[in-house]
């Protein structure tokens, strides 16, 4: 047990990198466990629950200021049972208490710190607390003293409040008003995006700015349906400005979590697998639409980053890279002008500094974040581009010698699903078999290592251990990846697995009374709430992706169950969607597929086939977001193709030239 090292606490036995970061705090942390809640009852203490993740900058700050401090630890240990939770491993717990935080404070974030009764009901919540009062925030010392007295002298007030707020949140989660989505909701969502669009620097609103690729995916489909060029302009502008800014790592590639400023210059430097995975997909879709090589180049730079830095040798993908190194945010990524000149020499150094905005004064903490904000990226001379690639490789090799940011090497099933889906999609668009092979090895890793013998998925794998029964998003995102691999290979095995996991998802998560999917399964730990989330935050919600998948699977398999569940899901969440349209962009994308997804390309592969490969190549060059490709084996000698739109099919065509004429109409 943890007593083997007197300086460590109970977290020393955990696999979560976040929990292990706190294993040597003087705070007597418990993991989330029955032992912790039993101790709270026996000792008659409230619980101090702290939720975060390993690459969270302000989690690190609060640890340094408070949880590593002996005075704070002594007060916490005397007055609370203290529990640490990794939000990336337990999104069910995080969702419940974040809902409480947003309901009582109007905002949220991490670290998320909650005071609970021993029966898990919250009575106080907040985010970052310094040790002493500062920044206009109450200090943790004062907070502990305040609630120590309240627990002793006003416990009834606290417990009554906890019961009251828990019931209110339950009522919100259980509220159901069946409604119907319609095209007006799609058009109104576009109107809101247009109003919030920053025409100078792309993205939405001013600052901070997040990539939110699912919003861009919605806009691309809006453009496809309604031929509104402004929708495409908004996406192109955003993607170009994001790449030009410092949010993109111009030396080692990959996108940071978000930008703290309007110009995308100063990032919050952590890099997340899910952002980069979804951005591969969006840049690839825009490449299909425009044919502009710059988008393909950016997508392939992101892929290079993921394969180099985030891929486990067995096929899975790691979660994130930290914002901090050597205790300082962004230090690994910053440069001085003199440093650049010393590494590259005067001529190449001046060239790089001129193009990438490197100055003596600096643009961040007296140092520089390389960026192309002032540069026209679509008109870079080919010779100059090649020269810059060689220069950046020199800088990359130099940067490798620095102390690198911490890497969270846990393998999350859901985020791996997104990475695998994006690699499979990019592989077929760019006709790159290696990308598809990486996607296949990724899905093999999940089935071989993170799935039980009865096909029950788990949420996390690390250091030889799978843990935590998988949540809705795990199932939804893995099914998405299986559909993408199927459409890139037409190997029936992947389609069969997608159908199997979707049926399992319905059995485990579906609300049989009201419709929609719960976050955690009916075989999971029973918490104070069993929420259903429809909102798309940093990533699309599990319900959004589940609906998206079921419509696609219905179009391929004609399994009526999937269509019925998707229709019910749209009705279940329509009230939420209409109240917060911008927060449901991917659910609306799924709804658009439901409405407009009646395009099919049926390839009947003949015995003497010689055109199927060329036909698929042509299909993959074109952005066809609502098209379903059906590949059938035919007894005929020659391959022929039907293209079906708006419930009518073309005459069969038997050659590539005639097919191209039809598909491009």
PDB file of C-alpha atoms in Angstrom, residues 6-271:
ATOM      1  CA  UNK A   6       5.942   7.669   4.050  1.00  0.00           C
ATOM      2  CA  UNK A   7       6.054  10.752   1.828  1.00  0.00           C
ATOM      3  CA  UNK A   8       3.415   9.518  -0.584  1.00  0.00           C
ATOM      4  CA  UNK A   9      -0.351   9.368  -0.168  1.00  0.00           C
ATOM      5  CA  UNK A  10      -2.928   6.891  -1.453  1.00  0.00           C
ATOM      6  CA  UNK A  11      -2.674   8.206  -5.004  1.00  0.00           C
ATOM      7  CA  UNK A  12       0.703   6.483  -5.404  1.00  0.00           C
ATOM      8  CA  UNK A  13      -1.137   3.285  -6.395  1.00  0.00           C
ATOM      9  CA  UNK A  14      -3.130   4.916  -9.196  1.00  0.00           C
ATOM     10  CA  UNK A  15      -2.408   4.836 -12.948  1.00  0.00           C
ATOM     11  CA  UNK A  16      -3.803   8.267 -13.804  1.00  0.00           C
ATOM     12  CA  UNK A  17      -0.944  10.705 -14.569  1.00  0.00           C
ATOM     13  CA  UNK A  18      -2.963  13.483 -12.931  1.00  0.00           C
ATOM     14  CA  UNK A  19      -3.453  11.562  -9.709  1.00  0.00           C
ATOM     15  CA  UNK A  20       0.185  10.513  -9.683  1.00  0.00           C
ATOM     16  CA  UNK A  21       1.199  14.173  -9.976  1.00  0.00           C
ATOM     17  CA  UNK A  22      -0.431  14.648  -6.561  1.00  0.00           C
ATOM     18  CA  UNK A  23       0.855  11.438  -4.973  1.00  0.00           C
ATOM     19  CA  UNK A  24       3.534  13.279  -2.974  1.00  0.00           C
ATOM     20  CA  UNK A  25       1.399  16.188  -1.810  1.00  0.00           C
ATOM     21  CA  UNK A  26       1.185  16.488   1.985  1.00  0.00           C
ATOM     22  CA  UNK A  27      -2.593  16.476   1.494  1.00  0.00           C
ATOM     23  CA  UNK A  28      -3.872  13.027   2.451  1.00  0.00           C
ATOM     24  CA  UNK A  29      -5.602  12.450  -0.900  1.00  0.00           C
ATOM     25  CA  UNK A  30      -7.886   9.506  -1.577  1.00  0.00           C
ATOM     26  CA  UNK A  31      -8.886   8.425  -5.058  1.00  0.00           C
ATOM     27  CA  UNK A  32     -12.663   8.404  -5.643  1.00  0.00           C
ATOM     28  CA  UNK A  33     -13.584   5.251  -3.728  1.00  0.00           C
ATOM     29  CA  UNK A  34     -15.924   3.727  -1.201  1.00  0.00           C
ATOM     30  CA  UNK A  35     -13.050   3.857   1.286  1.00  0.00           C
ATOM     31  CA  UNK A  36     -13.063   7.654   1.090  1.00  0.00           C
ATOM     32  CA  UNK A  37     -16.810   8.022   1.637  1.00  0.00           C
ATOM     33  CA  UNK A  38     -16.795   5.449   4.430  1.00  0.00           C
ATOM     34  CA  UNK A  39     -14.003   7.388   6.154  1.00  0.00           C
ATOM     35  CA  UNK A  40     -16.017  10.607   5.846  1.00  0.00           C
ATOM     36  CA  UNK A  41     -18.969   8.977   7.607  1.00  0.00           C
ATOM     37  CA  UNK A  42     -16.874   7.387  10.327  1.00  0.00           C
ATOM     38  CA  UNK A  43     -14.888  10.578  11.009  1.00  0.00           C
ATOM     39  CA  UNK A  44     -17.966  12.805  10.572  1.00  0.00           C
ATOM     40  CA  UNK A  45     -16.164  15.052   8.083  1.00  0.00           C
ATOM     41  CA  UNK A  46     -17.227  16.699   4.848  1.00  0.00           C
ATOM     42  CA  UNK A  47     -15.393  15.889   1.636  1.00  0.00           C
ATOM     43  CA  UNK A  48     -13.078  18.187  -0.295  1.00  0.00           C
ATOM     44  CA  UNK A  49     -13.218  16.992  -3.904  1.00  0.00           C
ATOM     45  CA  UNK A  50     -10.697  18.395  -6.381  1.00  0.00           C
ATOM     46  CA  UNK A  51     -11.095  17.621 -10.092  1.00  0.00           C
ATOM     47  CA  UNK A  52      -8.570  18.420 -12.825  1.00  0.00           C
ATOM     48  CA  UNK A  53      -6.335  16.908 -15.463  1.00  0.00           C
ATOM     49  CA  UNK A  54      -2.614  16.456 -15.929  1.00  0.00           C
ATOM     50  CA  UNK A  55      -1.943  19.191 -18.510  1.00  0.00           C
ATOM     51  CA  UNK A  56      -4.092  21.872 -16.852  1.00  0.00           C
ATOM     52  CA  UNK A  57      -2.027  25.023 -16.176  1.00  0.00           C
ATOM     53  CA  UNK A  58      -4.154  26.373 -13.315  1.00  0.00           C
ATOM     54  CA  UNK A  59      -4.289  22.919 -11.752  1.00  0.00           C
ATOM     55  CA  UNK A  60      -0.491  23.085 -11.576  1.00  0.00           C
ATOM     56  CA  UNK A  61      -0.617  26.583 -10.111  1.00  0.00           C
ATOM     57  CA  UNK A  62      -3.058  25.569  -7.389  1.00  0.00           C
ATOM     58  CA  UNK A  63      -0.986  22.502  -6.575  1.00  0.00           C
ATOM     59  CA  UNK A  64       2.176  24.585  -6.158  1.00  0.00           C
ATOM     60  CA  UNK A  65       0.459  27.308  -4.131  1.00  0.00           C
ATOM     61  CA  UNK A  66      -1.869  25.210  -1.999  1.00  0.00           C
ATOM     62  CA  UNK A  67      -1.702  21.433  -2.205  1.00  0.00           C
ATOM     63  CA  UNK A  68       2.093  21.311  -1.765  1.00  0.00           C
ATOM     64  CA  UNK A  69       1.876  23.738   1.149  1.00  0.00           C
ATOM     65  CA  UNK A  70       2.150  22.179   4.611  1.00  0.00           C
ATOM     66  CA  UNK A  71      -0.143  24.732   6.259  1.00  0.00           C
ATOM     67  CA  UNK A  72      -2.920  24.200   3.701  1.00  0.00           C
ATOM     68  CA  UNK A  73      -2.469  20.428   3.835  1.00  0.00           C
ATOM     69  CA  UNK A  74      -2.726  20.383   7.623  1.00  0.00           C
ATOM     70  CA  UNK A  75      -6.013  22.304   7.559  1.00  0.00           C
ATOM     71  CA  UNK A  76      -7.450  20.145   4.774  1.00  0.00           C
ATOM     72  CA  UNK A  77      -6.438  16.891   6.482  1.00  0.00           C
ATOM     73  CA  UNK A  78      -7.858  17.979   9.834  1.00  0.00           C
ATOM     74  CA  UNK A  79     -11.216  19.136   8.508  1.00  0.00           C
ATOM     75  CA  UNK A  80     -11.969  17.133   5.342  1.00  0.00           C
ATOM     76  CA  UNK A  81     -11.616  13.813   3.641  1.00  0.00           C
ATOM     77  CA  UNK A  82      -9.813  14.863   0.475  1.00  0.00           C
ATOM     78  CA  UNK A  83     -10.483  13.195  -2.894  1.00  0.00           C
ATOM     79  CA  UNK A  84      -8.711  13.732  -6.226  1.00  0.00           C
ATOM     80  CA  UNK A  85     -10.396  12.922  -9.565  1.00  0.00           C
ATOM     81  CA  UNK A  86      -8.997  12.954 -13.091  1.00  0.00           C
ATOM     82  CA  UNK A  87     -11.787  14.481 -15.175  1.00  0.00           C
ATOM     83  CA  UNK A  88     -10.522  12.762 -18.315  1.00  0.00           C
ATOM     84  CA  UNK A  89     -10.927   9.342 -16.689  1.00  0.00           C
ATOM     85  CA  UNK A  90     -14.193  10.150 -14.890  1.00  0.00           C
ATOM     86  CA  UNK A  91     -16.240  12.471 -17.115  1.00  0.00           C
ATOM     87  CA  UNK A  92     -19.358  11.216 -15.303  1.00  0.00           C
ATOM     88  CA  UNK A  93     -18.228  12.664 -11.966  1.00  0.00           C
ATOM     89  CA  UNK A  94     -16.894  15.806 -13.601  1.00  0.00           C
ATOM     90  CA  UNK A  95     -20.133  16.434 -15.502  1.00  0.00           C
ATOM     91  CA  UNK A  96     -22.268  16.255 -12.371  1.00  0.00           C
ATOM     92  CA  UNK A  97     -20.212  18.651 -10.269  1.00  0.00           C
ATOM     93  CA  UNK A  98     -19.474  20.991 -13.157  1.00  0.00           C
ATOM     94  CA  UNK A  99     -23.235  21.302 -13.630  1.00  0.00           C
ATOM     95  CA  UNK A 100     -23.488  22.272  -9.969  1.00  0.00           C
ATOM     96  CA  UNK A 101     -20.678  24.808 -10.434  1.00  0.00           C
ATOM     97  CA  UNK A 102     -22.328  26.416 -13.448  1.00  0.00           C
ATOM     98  CA  UNK A 103     -25.731  26.449 -11.747  1.00  0.00           C
ATOM     99  CA  UNK A 104     -24.456  28.179  -8.599  1.00  0.00           C
ATOM    100  CA  UNK A 105     -21.665  30.420  -9.913  1.00  0.00           C
ATOM    101  CA  UNK A 106     -22.615  30.986 -13.557  1.00  0.00           C
ATOM    102  CA  UNK A 107     -19.287  29.679 -14.831  1.00  0.00           C
ATOM    103  CA  UNK A 108     -16.928  26.722 -14.576  1.00  0.00           C
ATOM    104  CA  UNK A 109     -13.466  25.439 -15.316  1.00  0.00           C
ATOM    105  CA  UNK A 110     -10.583  23.478 -13.880  1.00  0.00           C
ATOM    106  CA  UNK A 111      -9.379  22.900 -11.279  1.00  0.00           C
ATOM    107  CA  UNK A 112     -12.888  22.260 -10.018  1.00  0.00           C
ATOM    108  CA  UNK A 113     -13.045  22.172  -6.206  1.00  0.00           C
ATOM    109  CA  UNK A 114     -16.184  20.980  -4.452  1.00  0.00           C
ATOM    110  CA  UNK A 115     -17.234  20.459  -0.858  1.00  0.00           C
ATOM    111  CA  UNK A 116     -19.594  17.503  -0.394  1.00  0.00           C
ATOM    112  CA  UNK A 117     -21.462  15.662   2.282  1.00  0.00           C
ATOM    113  CA  UNK A 118     -20.560  12.011   2.812  1.00  0.00           C
ATOM    114  CA  UNK A 119     -23.515  11.045   0.585  1.00  0.00           C
ATOM    115  CA  UNK A 120     -21.862  12.915  -2.314  1.00  0.00           C
ATOM    116  CA  UNK A 121     -24.180  15.934  -2.328  1.00  0.00           C
ATOM    117  CA  UNK A 122     -22.376  19.267  -2.963  1.00  0.00           C
ATOM    118  CA  UNK A 123     -22.765  22.351  -0.785  1.00  0.00           C
ATOM    119  CA  UNK A 124     -19.956  24.586  -2.101  1.00  0.00           C
ATOM    120  CA  UNK A 125     -18.031  24.771  -5.364  1.00  0.00           C
ATOM    121  CA  UNK A 126     -15.412  26.918  -7.049  1.00  0.00           C
ATOM    122  CA  UNK A 127     -12.469  26.674  -9.427  1.00  0.00           C
ATOM    123  CA  UNK A 128      -8.981  28.025  -8.690  1.00  0.00           C
ATOM    124  CA  UNK A 129      -8.235  29.189  -5.146  1.00  0.00           C
ATOM    125  CA  UNK A 130      -4.842  30.676  -4.149  1.00  0.00           C
ATOM    126  CA  UNK A 131      -3.513  29.954  -0.698  1.00  0.00           C
ATOM    127  CA  UNK A 132      -4.170  33.503   0.543  1.00  0.00           C
ATOM    128  CA  UNK A 133      -6.689  36.059  -0.667  1.00  0.00           C
ATOM    129  CA  UNK A 134      -5.515  37.624  -3.968  1.00  0.00           C
ATOM    130  CA  UNK A 135      -6.677  38.434  -7.501  1.00  0.00           C
ATOM    131  CA  UNK A 136     -10.022  39.288  -5.916  1.00  0.00           C
ATOM    132  CA  UNK A 137     -10.390  35.614  -4.946  1.00  0.00           C
ATOM    133  CA  UNK A 138     -10.827  34.157  -1.490  1.00  0.00           C
ATOM    134  CA  UNK A 139      -7.818  32.162  -0.344  1.00  0.00           C
ATOM    135  CA  UNK A 140      -8.075  28.468   0.428  1.00  0.00           C
ATOM    136  CA  UNK A 141      -6.930  29.026   4.039  1.00  0.00           C
ATOM    137  CA  UNK A 142      -9.793  31.409   4.724  1.00  0.00           C
ATOM    138  CA  UNK A 143     -12.229  29.174   2.844  1.00  0.00           C
ATOM    139  CA  UNK A 144     -11.325  26.133   4.924  1.00  0.00           C
ATOM    140  CA  UNK A 145     -11.696  28.074   8.174  1.00  0.00           C
ATOM    141  CA  UNK A 146     -15.070  29.447   7.085  1.00  0.00           C
ATOM    142  CA  UNK A 147     -16.519  26.043   6.211  1.00  0.00           C
ATOM    143  CA  UNK A 148     -14.924  24.333   9.213  1.00  0.00           C
ATOM    144  CA  UNK A 149     -17.062  26.584  11.400  1.00  0.00           C
ATOM    145  CA  UNK A 150     -20.132  26.215   9.200  1.00  0.00           C
ATOM    146  CA  UNK A 151     -19.836  22.421   9.317  1.00  0.00           C
ATOM    147  CA  UNK A 152     -19.598  22.581  13.107  1.00  0.00           C
ATOM    148  CA  UNK A 153     -22.258  25.192  13.837  1.00  0.00           C
ATOM    149  CA  UNK A 154     -24.485  25.464  10.745  1.00  0.00           C
ATOM    150  CA  UNK A 155     -24.445  21.959   9.364  1.00  0.00           C
ATOM    151  CA  UNK A 156     -28.201  21.864   8.863  1.00  0.00           C
ATOM    152  CA  UNK A 157     -27.960  24.901   6.617  1.00  0.00           C
ATOM    153  CA  UNK A 158     -25.269  23.254   4.497  1.00  0.00           C
ATOM    154  CA  UNK A 159     -26.981  19.874   4.229  1.00  0.00           C
ATOM    155  CA  UNK A 160     -30.361  21.434   3.455  1.00  0.00           C
ATOM    156  CA  UNK A 161     -28.767  23.556   0.756  1.00  0.00           C
ATOM    157  CA  UNK A 162     -27.015  20.508  -0.699  1.00  0.00           C
ATOM    158  CA  UNK A 163     -30.291  18.578  -0.835  1.00  0.00           C
ATOM    159  CA  UNK A 164     -32.120  21.544  -2.340  1.00  0.00           C
ATOM    160  CA  UNK A 165     -29.564  22.259  -5.087  1.00  0.00           C
ATOM    161  CA  UNK A 166     -29.208  18.554  -5.895  1.00  0.00           C
ATOM    162  CA  UNK A 167     -32.964  18.264  -6.374  1.00  0.00           C
ATOM    163  CA  UNK A 168     -33.028  21.359  -8.560  1.00  0.00           C
ATOM    164  CA  UNK A 169     -30.286  19.976 -10.786  1.00  0.00           C
ATOM    165  CA  UNK A 170     -32.071  16.608 -10.948  1.00  0.00           C
ATOM    166  CA  UNK A 171     -35.225  18.387 -12.078  1.00  0.00           C
ATOM    167  CA  UNK A 172     -33.294  20.221 -14.786  1.00  0.00           C
ATOM    168  CA  UNK A 173     -31.761  16.967 -16.017  1.00  0.00           C
ATOM    169  CA  UNK A 174     -35.095  15.169 -15.887  1.00  0.00           C
ATOM    170  CA  UNK A 175     -36.985  17.984 -17.620  1.00  0.00           C
ATOM    171  CA  UNK A 176     -38.444  16.721 -20.859  1.00  0.00           C
ATOM    172  CA  UNK A 177     -40.423  18.604 -23.448  1.00  0.00           C
ATOM    173  CA  UNK A 178     -40.623  16.760 -26.724  1.00  0.00           C
ATOM    174  CA  UNK A 179     -40.268  18.992 -29.734  1.00  0.00           C
ATOM    175  CA  UNK A 180     -39.141  18.845 -33.350  1.00  0.00           C
ATOM    176  CA  UNK A 181     -36.141  20.349 -35.054  1.00  0.00           C
ATOM    177  CA  UNK A 182     -36.618  21.992 -38.426  1.00  0.00           C
ATOM    178  CA  UNK A 183     -34.719  23.893 -41.094  1.00  0.00           C
ATOM    179  CA  UNK A 184     -35.356  27.186 -39.327  1.00  0.00           C
ATOM    180  CA  UNK A 185     -33.120  25.944 -36.488  1.00  0.00           C
ATOM    181  CA  UNK A 186     -30.330  25.272 -38.973  1.00  0.00           C
ATOM    182  CA  UNK A 187     -30.666  28.702 -40.563  1.00  0.00           C
ATOM    183  CA  UNK A 188     -30.910  30.505 -37.236  1.00  0.00           C
ATOM    184  CA  UNK A 189     -27.748  28.761 -36.018  1.00  0.00           C
ATOM    185  CA  UNK A 190     -25.925  30.023 -39.086  1.00  0.00           C
ATOM    186  CA  UNK A 191     -27.245  33.516 -38.380  1.00  0.00           C
ATOM    187  CA  UNK A 192     -25.801  33.387 -34.848  1.00  0.00           C
ATOM    188  CA  UNK A 193     -22.437  32.151 -36.111  1.00  0.00           C
ATOM    189  CA  UNK A 194     -22.392  34.942 -38.671  1.00  0.00           C
ATOM    190  CA  UNK A 195     -23.113  37.534 -35.988  1.00  0.00           C
ATOM    191  CA  UNK A 196     -20.335  36.187 -33.756  1.00  0.00           C
ATOM    192  CA  UNK A 197     -17.777  35.801 -36.549  1.00  0.00           C
ATOM    193  CA  UNK A 198     -14.605  37.909 -36.333  1.00  0.00           C
ATOM    194  CA  UNK A 199     -14.161  39.134 -39.902  1.00  0.00           C
ATOM    195  CA  UNK A 200     -10.648  40.420 -39.189  1.00  0.00           C
ATOM    196  CA  UNK A 201      -9.044  37.331 -37.661  1.00  0.00           C
ATOM    197  CA  UNK A 202     -11.526  34.505 -38.095  1.00  0.00           C
ATOM    198  CA  UNK A 203     -13.083  32.486 -35.321  1.00  0.00           C
ATOM    199  CA  UNK A 204     -16.009  33.555 -33.189  1.00  0.00           C
ATOM    200  CA  UNK A 205     -16.208  36.489 -30.814  1.00  0.00           C
ATOM    201  CA  UNK A 206     -13.062  38.185 -29.585  1.00  0.00           C
ATOM    202  CA  UNK A 207     -11.117  36.363 -26.882  1.00  0.00           C
ATOM    203  CA  UNK A 208     -10.281  33.786 -25.765  1.00  0.00           C
ATOM    204  CA  UNK A 209     -10.699  31.866 -29.019  1.00  0.00           C
ATOM    205  CA  UNK A 210     -11.102  28.110 -29.300  1.00  0.00           C
ATOM    206  CA  UNK A 211     -10.733  26.026 -32.476  1.00  0.00           C
ATOM    207  CA  UNK A 212     -14.162  24.326 -32.018  1.00  0.00           C
ATOM    208  CA  UNK A 213     -13.820  22.330 -35.260  1.00  0.00           C
ATOM    209  CA  UNK A 214     -17.351  20.943 -34.947  1.00  0.00           C
ATOM    210  CA  UNK A 215     -18.701  24.461 -35.532  1.00  0.00           C
ATOM    211  CA  UNK A 216     -16.667  24.657 -38.725  1.00  0.00           C
ATOM    212  CA  UNK A 217     -17.988  21.250 -39.812  1.00  0.00           C
ATOM    213  CA  UNK A 218     -21.528  22.562 -39.397  1.00  0.00           C
ATOM    214  CA  UNK A 219     -20.715  25.605 -41.537  1.00  0.00           C
ATOM    215  CA  UNK A 220     -19.240  23.467 -44.312  1.00  0.00           C
ATOM    216  CA  UNK A 221     -22.416  21.436 -44.490  1.00  0.00           C
ATOM    217  CA  UNK A 222     -24.489  24.605 -44.424  1.00  0.00           C
ATOM    218  CA  UNK A 223     -22.470  25.819 -47.405  1.00  0.00           C
ATOM    219  CA  UNK A 224     -23.040  22.503 -49.186  1.00  0.00           C
ATOM    220  CA  UNK A 225     -26.814  22.561 -48.699  1.00  0.00           C
ATOM    221  CA  UNK A 226     -27.609  26.248 -49.130  1.00  0.00           C
ATOM    222  CA  UNK A 227     -24.741  27.333 -51.437  1.00  0.00           C
ATOM    223  CA  UNK A 228     -24.026  30.239 -49.099  1.00  0.00           C
ATOM    224  CA  UNK A 229     -20.466  31.329 -49.901  1.00  0.00           C
ATOM    225  CA  UNK A 230     -20.241  33.292 -46.668  1.00  0.00           C
ATOM    226  CA  UNK A 231     -20.328  30.043 -44.690  1.00  0.00           C
ATOM    227  CA  UNK A 232     -17.320  28.735 -46.610  1.00  0.00           C
ATOM    228  CA  UNK A 233     -15.537  32.083 -46.250  1.00  0.00           C
ATOM    229  CA  UNK A 234     -15.979  31.958 -42.461  1.00  0.00           C
ATOM    230  CA  UNK A 235     -14.403  28.510 -42.316  1.00  0.00           C
ATOM    231  CA  UNK A 236     -11.526  29.324 -44.664  1.00  0.00           C
ATOM    232  CA  UNK A 237     -10.746  32.560 -42.855  1.00  0.00           C
ATOM    233  CA  UNK A 238     -10.741  30.816 -39.482  1.00  0.00           C
ATOM    234  CA  UNK A 239      -8.551  27.928 -40.619  1.00  0.00           C
ATOM    235  CA  UNK A 240      -6.013  30.222 -42.272  1.00  0.00           C
ATOM    236  CA  UNK A 241      -5.824  32.661 -39.359  1.00  0.00           C
ATOM    237  CA  UNK A 242      -5.520  29.846 -36.813  1.00  0.00           C
ATOM    238  CA  UNK A 243      -2.636  28.329 -38.739  1.00  0.00           C
ATOM    239  CA  UNK A 244      -0.927  31.703 -39.133  1.00  0.00           C
ATOM    240  CA  UNK A 245      -1.147  32.424 -35.412  1.00  0.00           C
ATOM    241  CA  UNK A 246       0.950  31.185 -32.532  1.00  0.00           C
ATOM    242  CA  UNK A 247      -1.753  28.698 -31.587  1.00  0.00           C
ATOM    243  CA  UNK A 248      -0.109  26.528 -34.259  1.00  0.00           C
ATOM    244  CA  UNK A 249       3.366  25.268 -33.401  1.00  0.00           C
ATOM    245  CA  UNK A 250       5.274  26.314 -36.520  1.00  0.00           C
ATOM    246  CA  UNK A 251       8.390  24.420 -35.450  1.00  0.00           C
ATOM    247  CA  UNK A 252       7.031  21.072 -34.257  1.00  0.00           C
ATOM    248  CA  UNK A 253       3.461  21.273 -35.606  1.00  0.00           C
ATOM    249  CA  UNK A 254       0.159  20.631 -33.900  1.00  0.00           C
ATOM    250  CA  UNK A 255      -2.380  23.083 -32.463  1.00  0.00           C
ATOM    251  CA  UNK A 256      -2.526  24.314 -28.883  1.00  0.00           C
ATOM    252  CA  UNK A 257      -5.722  24.231 -26.858  1.00  0.00           C
ATOM    253  CA  UNK A 258      -6.866  27.821 -27.424  1.00  0.00           C
ATOM    254  CA  UNK A 259      -5.709  31.378 -27.992  1.00  0.00           C
ATOM    255  CA  UNK A 260      -5.831  33.947 -25.216  1.00  0.00           C
ATOM    256  CA  UNK A 261      -6.061  36.822 -27.715  1.00  0.00           C
ATOM    257  CA  UNK A 262      -8.120  37.779 -30.726  1.00  0.00           C
ATOM    258  CA  UNK A 263      -5.337  37.247 -33.310  1.00  0.00           C
ATOM    259  CA  UNK A 264      -4.649  33.604 -32.360  1.00  0.00           C
ATOM    260  CA  UNK A 265      -1.132  34.753 -31.399  1.00  0.00           C
ATOM    261  CA  UNK A 266      -0.731  33.751 -27.749  1.00  0.00           C
ATOM    262  CA  UNK A 267      -1.897  30.228 -27.040  1.00  0.00           C
ATOM    263  CA  UNK A 268      -2.639  28.367 -23.888  1.00  0.00           C
ATOM    264  CA  UNK A 269       0.228  26.085 -24.819  1.00  0.00           C
ATOM    265  CA  UNK A 270      -1.159  22.654 -23.932  1.00  0.00           C
ATOM    266  CA  UNK A 271      -1.848  20.397 -26.920  1.00  0.00           C
TER     267      UNK A 271
END
